[in-house]
XYZ file of C-alpha atoms in Angstrom:
657
model
C 12.371 30.367 7.516
C 8.750 29.328 7.075
C 8.444 31.130 3.733
C 11.712 29.623 2.481
C 10.745 26.095 3.529
C 7.281 26.486 2.028
C 8.596 27.765 -1.295
C 11.282 25.086 -1.419
C 9.252 22.125 -0.188
C 10.620 20.119 -3.124
C 13.834 19.832 -1.110
C 12.069 17.509 1.364
C 12.071 14.521 -1.014
C 15.185 15.794 -2.796
C 17.501 15.325 0.213
C 16.950 11.556 0.568
C 16.947 11.172 -3.236
C 20.351 12.866 -3.318
C 21.552 10.588 -0.518
C 20.513 7.550 -2.564
C 22.447 8.821 -5.588
C 25.597 9.632 -3.566
C 25.614 6.282 -1.754
C 24.967 4.290 -4.923
C 27.525 6.103 -7.081
C 30.290 7.070 -4.683
C 30.213 5.812 -1.096
C 28.778 2.271 -1.152
C 32.127 0.887 0.009
C 32.314 3.403 2.871
C 29.744 1.741 5.104
C 29.519 4.126 8.060
C 29.763 7.194 5.863
C 26.892 5.917 3.708
C 24.709 5.482 6.790
C 25.629 8.977 7.968
C 24.690 10.485 4.594
C 21.324 8.729 4.630
C 20.487 9.796 8.196
C 21.622 13.408 7.694
C 19.466 13.653 4.567
C 16.293 12.455 6.295
C 17.002 14.675 9.310
C 17.186 17.684 6.963
C 13.830 16.649 5.519
C 12.448 16.331 9.041
C 13.691 19.809 9.973
C 12.100 21.372 6.895
C 8.858 19.514 7.612
C 8.877 20.785 11.208
C 9.435 24.363 10.050
C 6.516 24.088 7.634
C 4.331 22.352 10.232
C 4.916 24.972 12.906
C 4.295 27.746 10.395
C 1.089 26.150 9.117
C -0.276 25.777 12.639
C 0.446 29.446 13.193
C -1.411 30.391 10.005
C -4.688 28.845 11.218
C -7.691 29.336 8.945
C -5.715 31.390 6.461
C -3.599 28.431 5.368
C -6.486 25.995 5.654
C -8.440 27.963 3.088
C -5.454 28.857 0.896
C -2.979 25.970 0.585
C 0.246 26.663 -1.255
C 0.784 25.113 -4.672
C 4.036 25.740 -6.535
C 4.101 24.139 -9.982
C 5.665 24.475 -13.410
C 4.329 23.009 -16.640
C 6.076 19.764 -17.501
C 4.469 19.315 -20.896
C 1.333 20.515 -22.596
C -0.706 19.361 -25.566
C -4.321 19.791 -26.677
C -6.503 18.229 -23.987
C -3.628 17.473 -21.604
C -1.386 19.659 -19.492
C 0.818 18.130 -16.795
C 2.419 20.175 -14.055
C 5.142 19.168 -11.636
C 5.701 20.792 -8.288
C 4.352 20.672 -4.768
C 1.031 21.037 -2.996
C 1.315 21.895 0.679
C -1.861 21.818 2.715
C -2.760 20.659 6.188
C -3.093 16.983 5.302
C 0.212 16.811 3.429
C 1.965 18.642 6.280
C 0.723 16.042 8.759
C 1.975 13.251 6.491
C 5.355 14.929 6.000
C 5.877 15.126 9.749
C 4.868 11.511 10.338
C 6.881 10.029 7.462
C 10.086 11.965 8.156
C 9.950 11.336 11.912
C 9.273 7.596 11.612
C 11.896 7.180 8.876
C 14.501 9.046 10.936
C 13.927 6.829 13.974
C 13.920 3.663 11.864
C 17.215 4.609 10.241
C 18.837 5.294 13.612
C 17.503 1.963 14.877
C 18.928 0.268 11.776
C 22.453 1.263 12.771
C 22.233 -1.383 15.475
C 19.933 -3.896 13.796
C 21.818 -4.025 10.473
C 25.278 -3.870 12.053
C 27.586 -6.370 10.380
C 25.246 -7.057 7.475
C 27.177 -7.225 4.161
C 24.491 -5.113 2.508
C 24.642 -2.332 5.108
C 25.306 0.549 2.680
C 22.868 -0.847 0.118
C 20.182 -0.959 2.804
C 20.550 2.728 3.597
C 20.559 3.580 -0.108
C 17.262 1.739 -0.600
C 15.700 3.333 2.477
C 16.704 6.784 1.222
C 15.098 6.140 -2.158
C 12.022 4.786 -0.391
C 11.742 7.914 1.753
C 12.189 10.183 -1.273
C 9.469 8.331 -3.162
C 7.004 8.461 -0.278
C 7.640 12.128 0.422
C 7.259 12.934 -3.266
C 3.916 11.138 -3.284
C 2.759 13.127 -0.250
C 3.331 16.558 -1.804
C 2.352 15.685 -5.405
C -0.057 18.304 -6.829
C -1.842 15.979 -9.259
C -2.710 12.333 -9.756
C -0.176 11.678 -12.519
C 2.819 12.840 -10.478
C 1.370 10.971 -7.515
C 1.203 7.842 -9.670
C 4.872 8.214 -10.667
C 5.962 8.295 -7.024
C 3.384 5.598 -6.232
C 5.211 3.249 -8.601
C 8.590 4.241 -7.174
C 7.323 3.338 -3.713
C 6.282 -0.039 -5.097
C 9.710 -0.563 -6.649
C 11.466 0.322 -3.401
C 9.252 -2.026 -1.418
C 10.259 -4.794 -3.834
C 13.932 -4.016 -3.242
C 13.543 -3.841 0.542
C 11.315 -6.894 1.009
C 13.743 -8.908 -1.118
C 16.786 -7.262 0.478
C 18.172 -10.656 1.500
C 17.714 -11.937 -2.041
C 19.797 -15.011 -1.287
C 16.824 -16.380 0.656
C 14.312 -17.995 -1.656
C 11.459 -16.971 0.645
C 12.564 -13.316 0.569
C 12.816 -13.129 -3.211
C 9.458 -14.906 -3.542
C 7.843 -12.469 -1.093
C 9.242 -9.501 -3.018
C 7.828 -10.827 -6.287
C 4.487 -11.547 -4.640
C 4.258 -7.988 -3.311
C 5.266 -6.491 -6.639
C 2.851 -8.553 -8.748
C -0.092 -8.144 -6.362
C 0.328 -4.380 -6.219
C 0.702 -4.175 -9.992
C -2.674 -5.871 -10.371
C -4.279 -3.105 -8.345
C -2.199 -0.402 -10.004
C -3.683 -1.324 -13.375
C -7.039 -0.213 -12.008
C -5.544 2.947 -10.539
C -3.931 3.928 -13.841
C -7.117 3.184 -15.759
C -9.107 5.302 -13.302
C -6.650 8.186 -13.663
C -6.904 8.016 -17.462
C -10.710 8.016 -17.306
C -10.709 11.036 -14.994
C -8.416 12.900 -17.393
C -10.606 12.038 -20.390
C -13.797 13.170 -18.681
C -12.643 16.151 -16.591
C -9.685 17.319 -18.662
C -7.463 17.648 -15.593
C -5.719 15.562 -12.954
C -4.998 18.461 -10.623
C -6.180 17.533 -7.123
C -7.631 20.953 -6.314
C -9.406 21.293 -9.651
C -10.869 17.803 -9.382
C -12.127 18.535 -5.867
C -13.925 21.605 -7.206
C -15.350 19.953 -10.323
C -16.430 16.506 -9.119
C -19.374 17.621 -6.910
C -20.922 19.158 -10.045
C -19.645 16.518 -12.478
C -22.755 16.697 -14.693
C -21.816 20.256 -15.652
C -18.336 19.256 -16.812
C -18.835 15.747 -18.192
C -21.379 13.576 -19.905
C -21.060 10.978 -17.174
C -23.957 9.579 -15.234
C -23.667 8.827 -11.523
C -23.306 5.132 -12.370
C -20.492 5.859 -14.820
C -18.544 7.991 -12.356
C -19.134 5.371 -9.641
C -17.563 2.745 -11.911
C -14.525 5.012 -12.424
C -14.209 5.556 -8.671
C -14.292 1.834 -7.906
C -11.799 1.040 -10.680
C -9.447 3.704 -9.314
C -9.940 2.330 -5.787
C -8.333 -0.985 -6.824
C -4.905 0.660 -6.549
C -5.341 1.775 -2.924
C -6.875 -1.610 -2.105
C -3.731 -3.402 -3.254
C -1.239 -0.940 -1.790
C -3.002 -0.817 1.576
C -3.538 -4.560 1.826
C -7.322 -4.597 1.603
C -9.108 -7.861 0.903
C -8.597 -9.639 -1.506
C -5.207 -8.016 -2.234
C -3.964 -8.482 1.339
C -1.948 -11.651 0.667
C 1.336 -9.894 -0.101
C 1.568 -8.005 3.156
C 2.213 -10.832 5.690
C 4.870 -12.311 3.391
C 6.626 -8.929 3.356
C 7.939 -9.916 6.797
C 10.801 -11.637 4.975
C 12.558 -8.277 4.789
C 14.646 -6.861 7.662
C 12.556 -5.746 10.650
C 13.282 -2.014 10.079
C 11.805 -2.520 6.606
C 8.704 -4.009 8.182
C 8.417 -0.948 10.413
C 8.703 1.369 7.411
C 6.325 -0.540 5.162
C 3.722 -1.326 7.814
C 3.790 1.876 9.864
C 3.761 5.284 8.206
C 4.826 4.760 4.627
C 3.920 2.310 1.899
C 0.767 0.674 3.233
C -0.863 3.961 4.181
C -0.212 5.390 0.723
C -3.506 3.890 -0.430
C -5.378 5.425 2.474
C -3.721 8.770 1.786
C -4.614 8.675 -1.919
C -8.276 7.948 -1.179
C -8.200 10.787 1.343
C -6.799 13.089 -1.333
C -9.719 12.376 -3.667
C -12.336 11.739 -0.989
C -14.614 14.265 -2.689
C -15.023 11.757 -5.520
C -16.381 9.123 -3.143
C -18.456 11.505 -1.018
C -20.196 12.651 -4.212
C -21.088 9.016 -4.964
C -22.803 7.274 -1.999
C -22.526 3.824 -3.586
C -18.768 4.182 -4.092
C -18.403 5.517 -0.561
C -20.291 2.514 0.796
C -18.046 0.191 -1.218
C -14.987 1.703 0.480
C -16.629 1.292 3.894
C -17.591 -2.350 3.259
C -14.094 -3.271 2.067
C -12.567 -1.524 5.085
C -14.842 -3.081 7.704
C -14.587 -6.578 6.220
C -10.793 -6.351 5.943
C -10.510 -5.172 9.558
C -12.554 -8.060 10.948
C -11.177 -10.642 8.509
C -7.536 -9.916 9.378
C -8.293 -9.832 13.114
C -9.772 -13.334 12.989
C -6.551 -14.568 11.362
C -4.213 -12.837 13.818
C -5.666 -14.655 16.841
C -4.046 -17.979 15.834
C -0.720 -16.961 14.256
C 2.506 -18.057 15.954
C 5.105 -15.637 14.544
C 5.429 -12.197 16.114
C 5.915 -10.309 12.857
C 3.087 -12.211 11.148
C 0.719 -11.251 13.978
C 1.771 -7.629 13.598
C 1.325 -7.865 9.822
C -2.287 -9.005 10.141
C -2.760 -6.354 12.780
C -1.625 -3.788 10.209
C -4.105 -5.114 7.646
C -6.856 -4.845 10.244
C -5.950 -1.288 11.228
C -5.753 -0.236 7.576
C -9.270 -1.602 7.251
C -10.260 0.710 10.096
C -8.807 3.671 8.200
C -10.695 2.728 5.035
C -13.877 2.321 7.067
C -13.461 5.874 8.366
C -13.060 7.145 4.807
C -16.131 5.137 3.833
C -17.990 6.961 6.581
C -16.932 10.217 4.847
C -14.501 11.229 7.598
C -11.069 12.349 6.477
C -10.343 13.460 10.027
C -10.923 10.059 11.629
C -8.922 8.239 8.953
C -5.924 10.596 9.004
C -5.979 10.732 12.796
C -5.787 6.940 13.043
C -3.136 6.922 10.327
C -0.992 9.207 12.474
C -1.441 7.392 15.788
C -1.073 3.999 14.097
C 2.236 5.112 12.619
C 3.689 5.645 16.078
C 2.449 2.578 17.903
C 2.876 0.202 14.945
C 6.435 1.380 14.300
C 7.059 0.876 18.016
C 5.631 -2.650 17.850
C 7.755 -3.660 14.874
C 10.942 -2.165 16.246
C 10.191 -3.860 19.564
C 9.717 -7.125 17.669
C 13.100 -6.503 16.060
C 14.671 -6.197 19.513
C 13.059 -9.489 20.533
C 14.261 -11.245 17.386
C 17.716 -9.775 17.950
C 17.739 -11.165 21.489
C 16.334 -14.558 20.439
C 18.726 -15.036 17.514
C 15.927 -14.612 14.959
C 13.739 -17.344 16.419
C 10.353 -16.666 14.809
C 7.887 -18.675 16.915
C 6.451 -16.870 19.941
C 6.089 -20.261 21.663
C 9.887 -20.315 22.045
C 9.783 -17.023 23.958
C 8.492 -16.308 27.467
C 9.710 -14.385 30.484
C 11.422 -11.712 28.394
C 10.278 -9.027 30.834
C 13.226 -9.628 33.156
C 15.738 -9.784 30.312
C 14.503 -6.820 28.241
C 12.858 -4.203 30.501
C 12.987 -1.290 28.032
C 11.510 -3.393 25.241
C 8.903 -4.762 27.641
C 7.551 -1.407 28.809
C 7.591 0.247 25.398
C 5.928 -2.822 23.865
C 3.277 -2.717 26.575
C 2.559 0.944 25.793
C 2.116 0.082 22.107
C -0.183 -2.862 22.909
C -2.342 -0.683 25.149
C -2.512 1.935 22.398
C -3.594 -0.435 19.649
C -6.110 -2.022 22.028
C -7.645 1.414 22.557
C -6.984 1.913 26.262
C -7.129 5.425 27.713
C -4.996 7.605 27.680
C -2.904 6.115 24.880
C -3.103 7.323 21.284
C -5.155 4.475 19.868
C -7.976 5.172 22.319
C -8.698 8.556 20.755
C -8.381 7.604 17.082
C -10.204 4.268 17.350
C -13.025 5.918 19.272
C -13.366 8.560 16.569
C -13.663 5.875 13.870
C -16.363 4.106 15.865
C -18.095 7.449 16.367
C -18.230 8.397 12.669
C -19.372 4.875 11.712
C -22.018 4.973 14.420
C -23.161 8.392 13.182
C -23.669 6.961 9.680
C -25.678 4.000 10.976
C -29.340 3.703 11.866
C -28.292 3.271 15.503
C -27.584 6.988 15.790
C -31.206 7.901 15.151
C -30.329 10.932 13.024
C -28.302 9.501 10.140
C -29.355 10.375 6.602
C -28.939 8.373 3.425
C -30.096 5.121 1.859
C -27.494 2.861 3.480
C -28.064 3.351 7.207
C -28.785 -0.346 7.807
C -25.544 -1.363 6.077
C -23.511 1.070 8.146
C -25.149 -0.443 11.242
C -23.688 -3.835 10.289
C -20.319 -2.221 9.597
C -20.391 -0.588 13.024
C -20.971 -3.988 14.662
C -18.049 -5.408 12.654
C -15.835 -2.539 13.819
C -16.793 -3.160 17.449
C -15.999 -6.886 17.152
C -12.666 -5.991 15.579
C -11.841 -3.797 18.578
C -12.409 -6.743 20.922
C -10.340 -9.148 18.811
C -7.525 -6.608 18.471
C -7.124 -6.350 22.239
C -7.256 -10.146 22.548
C -4.665 -11.123 19.919
C -2.245 -8.330 20.831
C -2.168 -9.288 24.492
C -2.117 -12.974 23.582
C 1.199 -12.247 21.906
C 2.332 -9.963 24.722
C 1.677 -12.450 27.530
C 3.226 -15.364 25.634
C 6.374 -13.402 24.828
C 7.060 -11.398 27.972
C 5.473 -13.311 30.861
C 5.912 -16.793 32.239
C 9.201 -18.629 31.864
C 11.632 -18.654 28.969
C 10.769 -21.718 26.890
C 13.913 -21.836 24.772
C 17.014 -23.049 26.603
C 19.268 -22.466 23.626
C 19.582 -18.690 23.990
C 20.249 -16.168 26.727
C 18.151 -13.060 25.875
C 19.560 -9.595 26.429
C 18.422 -6.032 25.964
C 19.192 -4.406 22.628
C 21.873 -1.675 22.428
C 20.889 1.935 23.088
C 20.945 2.809 19.400
C 17.931 0.476 19.131
C 16.190 1.193 22.441
C 16.315 5.009 22.281
C 14.063 5.080 19.184
C 11.689 2.792 21.114
C 11.508 5.274 23.981
C 10.886 8.219 21.623
C 8.137 6.324 19.807
C 6.704 5.322 23.180
C 6.442 8.991 24.162
C 4.617 9.837 20.932
C 2.356 6.827 21.445
C 1.314 8.291 24.784
C 0.850 11.928 23.781
C -0.130 11.951 20.089
C -3.752 10.961 20.686
C -4.445 14.059 22.749
C -4.206 16.313 19.696
C -7.493 14.820 18.572
C -9.353 15.602 21.764
C -12.228 17.957 20.863
C -11.778 19.628 24.243
C -8.747 21.428 22.835
C -11.206 23.637 21.021
C -11.621 24.898 17.496
C -8.332 25.795 15.905
C -6.321 23.414 18.081
C -7.758 19.919 17.761
C -6.471 17.551 15.075
C -9.857 17.423 13.387
C -9.731 21.156 12.833
C -6.215 20.908 11.455
C -6.925 18.379 8.689
C -10.622 18.946 8.149
C -12.191 19.073 4.718
C -15.298 20.977 5.636
C -16.395 18.219 8.002
C -15.093 19.350 11.371
C -17.296 20.646 14.080
C -16.714 20.430 17.835
C -18.593 17.439 19.198
C -19.483 16.254 22.631
C -17.985 12.982 23.774
C -20.158 9.974 23.044
C -19.877 8.256 26.406
C -21.807 5.227 25.231
C -19.178 4.476 22.593
C -16.298 5.358 24.896
C -17.522 2.993 27.602
C -18.443 0.273 25.086
C -15.082 0.304 23.293
C -13.146 0.459 26.580
C -15.077 -2.455 28.073
C -14.531 -4.507 24.934
C -10.804 -3.759 24.984
C -10.511 -4.614 28.665
C -12.524 -7.770 28.020
C -10.148 -8.813 25.263
C -7.128 -8.187 27.492
C -8.706 -10.085 30.385
C -9.560 -13.048 28.169
C -6.008 -13.157 26.830
C -4.673 -13.041 30.391
C -6.870 -15.952 31.469
C -5.681 -18.110 28.582
C -2.043 -17.117 28.136
C -0.812 -15.528 31.379
C -2.677 -17.066 34.276
C -3.545 -20.104 32.116
C -6.852 -20.533 33.893
C -8.187 -21.962 30.664
C -6.408 -23.982 27.988
C -6.144 -22.440 24.547
C -5.164 -25.828 23.147
C -8.372 -27.380 24.514
C -10.438 -24.698 22.776
C -8.554 -25.308 19.524
C -9.203 -29.039 19.800
C -12.879 -28.416 20.517
C -13.259 -26.280 17.400
C -10.644 -27.785 15.051
C -12.247 -26.592 11.823
C -12.456 -22.968 12.954
C -8.905 -23.114 14.298
C -7.497 -24.552 11.062
C -9.362 -22.022 8.923
C -7.954 -19.161 10.965
C -4.445 -20.618 11.244
C -4.266 -21.275 7.503
C -5.567 -17.769 6.778
C -8.821 -19.019 5.259
C -6.719 -20.828 2.646
C -6.721 -17.708 0.488
C -3.120 -18.256 -0.633
C -3.880 -21.874 -1.470
C -6.940 -20.777 -3.424
C -4.888 -18.311 -5.447
C -2.263 -20.976 -6.133
C -5.004 -23.360 -7.267
C -6.308 -20.724 -9.675
C -2.797 -20.150 -10.999
C -1.968 -23.835 -11.458
C -5.347 -25.245 -12.459
C -6.794 -22.408 -14.517
C -4.182 -19.872 -15.544
C -1.469 -22.451 -16.252
C -3.877 -24.645 -18.259
C -5.230 -21.668 -20.131
C -1.655 -20.682 -20.742
C -0.947 -24.161 -22.155
C -3.911 -23.846 -24.525
C -2.826 -20.386 -25.562
C 0.692 -21.694 -26.128
C -0.674 -24.438 -28.396
C -2.833 -21.876 -30.208
C 0.233 -19.708 -30.679
C 2.340 -22.609 -31.952
C -0.155 -24.145 -34.354
C -2.399 -21.258 -35.384
C -0.532 -17.972 -35.029
C 2.861 -19.403 -35.943
C 1.180 -21.565 -38.578
C -0.299 -18.534 -40.323
C 2.975 -16.621 -40.163
C 4.982 -19.607 -41.325
C 2.369 -20.245 -44.062
C 2.951 -16.793 -45.524
C 6.652 -17.508 -45.429
C 6.189 -20.834 -47.201
C 4.002 -19.164 -49.839
C 6.659 -16.551 -50.500
C 9.289 -19.269 -50.656
C 7.205 -21.364 -53.117
C 6.414 -18.327 -55.248
C 10.079 -17.418 -55.357
C 11.026 -20.926 -56.408
C 8.489 -20.813 -59.273
C 9.473 -17.335 -60.415
C 13.145 -18.193 -60.207
C 12.688 -20.673 -63.092
C 11.555 -17.846 -65.333
C 14.762 -15.935 -64.775
C 17.198 -18.230 -66.675
C 19.680 -15.581 -67.764
C 19.566 -16.838 -71.396
C 18.755 -14.216 -74.055
C 16.979 -16.595 -76.418
C 14.508 -17.555 -73.645
C 13.672 -13.881 -73.002
C 13.222 -13.309 -76.777
C 10.884 -16.314 -77.010
C 8.789 -15.057 -74.070
C 8.657 -11.592 -75.655
C 7.500 -13.051 -78.995
C 4.848 -15.225 -77.344
C 3.591 -12.208 -75.423
C 3.253 -10.138 -78.597
C 1.416 -12.942 -80.346
C -0.965 -13.354 -77.390
C -1.717 -9.643 -77.413
C -2.529 -9.687 -81.148
C -4.853 -12.651 -80.683
C -6.706 -11.035 -77.777
C -7.035 -7.699 -79.518
C -8.222 -9.235 -82.736
C -11.057 -11.083 -81.000
C -12.091 -8.285 -78.641
C -11.803 -5.390 -81.031
C -10.200 -3.223 -78.346
C -8.710 0.070 -79.540
C -5.416 1.076 -77.939
C -3.770 4.443 -78.519
C -0.417 2.754 -78.080
C -1.062 0.051 -80.698
C -3.178 1.952 -83.146
C -6.321 0.448 -84.655
C -4.988 -3.101 -84.625
C -8.098 -4.739 -83.279
C -10.400 -2.711 -85.501
C -8.834 -3.703 -88.896
C -11.371 -6.387 -89.491
């Protein structure tokens, strides 16, 4: 079975792609049957991924050193050969398992959440196409095929965010996501083209082998290759919501909550992190580019956390939490650790999907009331949602023994190791990494605070809205919560170094970086104390209400407004669009009307005038043509007689003098 699944890994994205085609072409009016087709397809993909995953684990070092690539040549021309197929290695196997499992649970959950929606079948068709696109991206053997699926993922996110296209806010959010990501994708495509021009290949394995010795294969300098790396990085920045491309991600909450779980958990937003991980050799070879990734990641993590502490909508808080956690993943990559980044990607997928699906249950119970200040006391109405949500909050806060504790601690550890604080770091940027480590630590504290701020406001105290009677969601929605809760508890343990070489997560996904390490108790104690401090502070303000959050906001009104209005980044972008781009567009429009069109119209007028003049010559009267012919002959004789020109055709006319 393992050999069959490995050799036919293309079936993993094919099943949901086939489901999309069948639903769209044949069964869109058969609502329940369409949902069944979609779920069966993703379950088949999950089964194949499990078979491959179990087999890969059993292979150990053999598979780690010899990943399986099955490709055929799509087209070939001098200087360019593109192959299509699959690349199955340890990192892609991990991603396949996460994406198929999360998507399966989200689709089952959607049976209850989307029940009665007029677009029920269309929703499952879109989700199937989304899953196919993401899975195709995961197993792509080269950057061009990855880019094709990358764009399909972007298209599907547009369709899903704007699923309720009748809402102006939903359609606007979909356009915002699409346009923002396209801006970054221009850089990604340009970077891919430059890599092809200089290295002659886009194959991931070949690039990984050639880039460390790029001077042997290209005429590039380190500065030139660094520029290419940063240009290419613009695509992952936009897709993974890194500053300043983060603005689309909170607005994506306009889509159905299961869409939010898919986009913000294990699929679209982590595609950028995954792509950087795939070509991490490029950045490791270039310390300046690697530092750029780390700076963007650390700043994004802290920046988004400072916004989340004042937001009043549950899904918006979770959206900024996602941006912050994606920053953590980028920071780990910037510290040259694929293990830490992929580990946090995996654990984040479980607890963030759990948080969003839990938020969907709350919205379902509260009749889609968005403001958390209308909630309160939901613990007694929704016990399953309460306990699973608590598990997810503890995980993202980094409390032992939940998954986030292990992955967050590993990110802090690799950042600390790159900083001057470690005492044995090497490289020219130790001081910068020290600042980034401090930013990561502050982010850990803020994460615990804003997550439990939301938790205490929503689930403790008394119900503030008297217009609704909350109730627990149906089992089709709560069972996926319980399953995700179990994974949130146990998934972190696979990264525990105590499992030993060959068993720990770091060994499984390593790229030559793994080595068993002793626990850094200083970091463990520091991060745990910060997390507990954040939880305690949130409890004092929002559960026990020992202190007044409103009084603090009134004492620091400027800071509160800046955070609440998200640093006015959206307003700044709108100002640029209206005051600069629109005005420049008006000038360009005038230039087009009066200069470009004027030149084109001028040529037309000249042709028209010339035609009018020449038309007078063509009278159609024979005597006029004879007169013109006679005058022409006379003119020729006069000219030839004065110039003395000899013409073979006319004889020695001009020379008869």
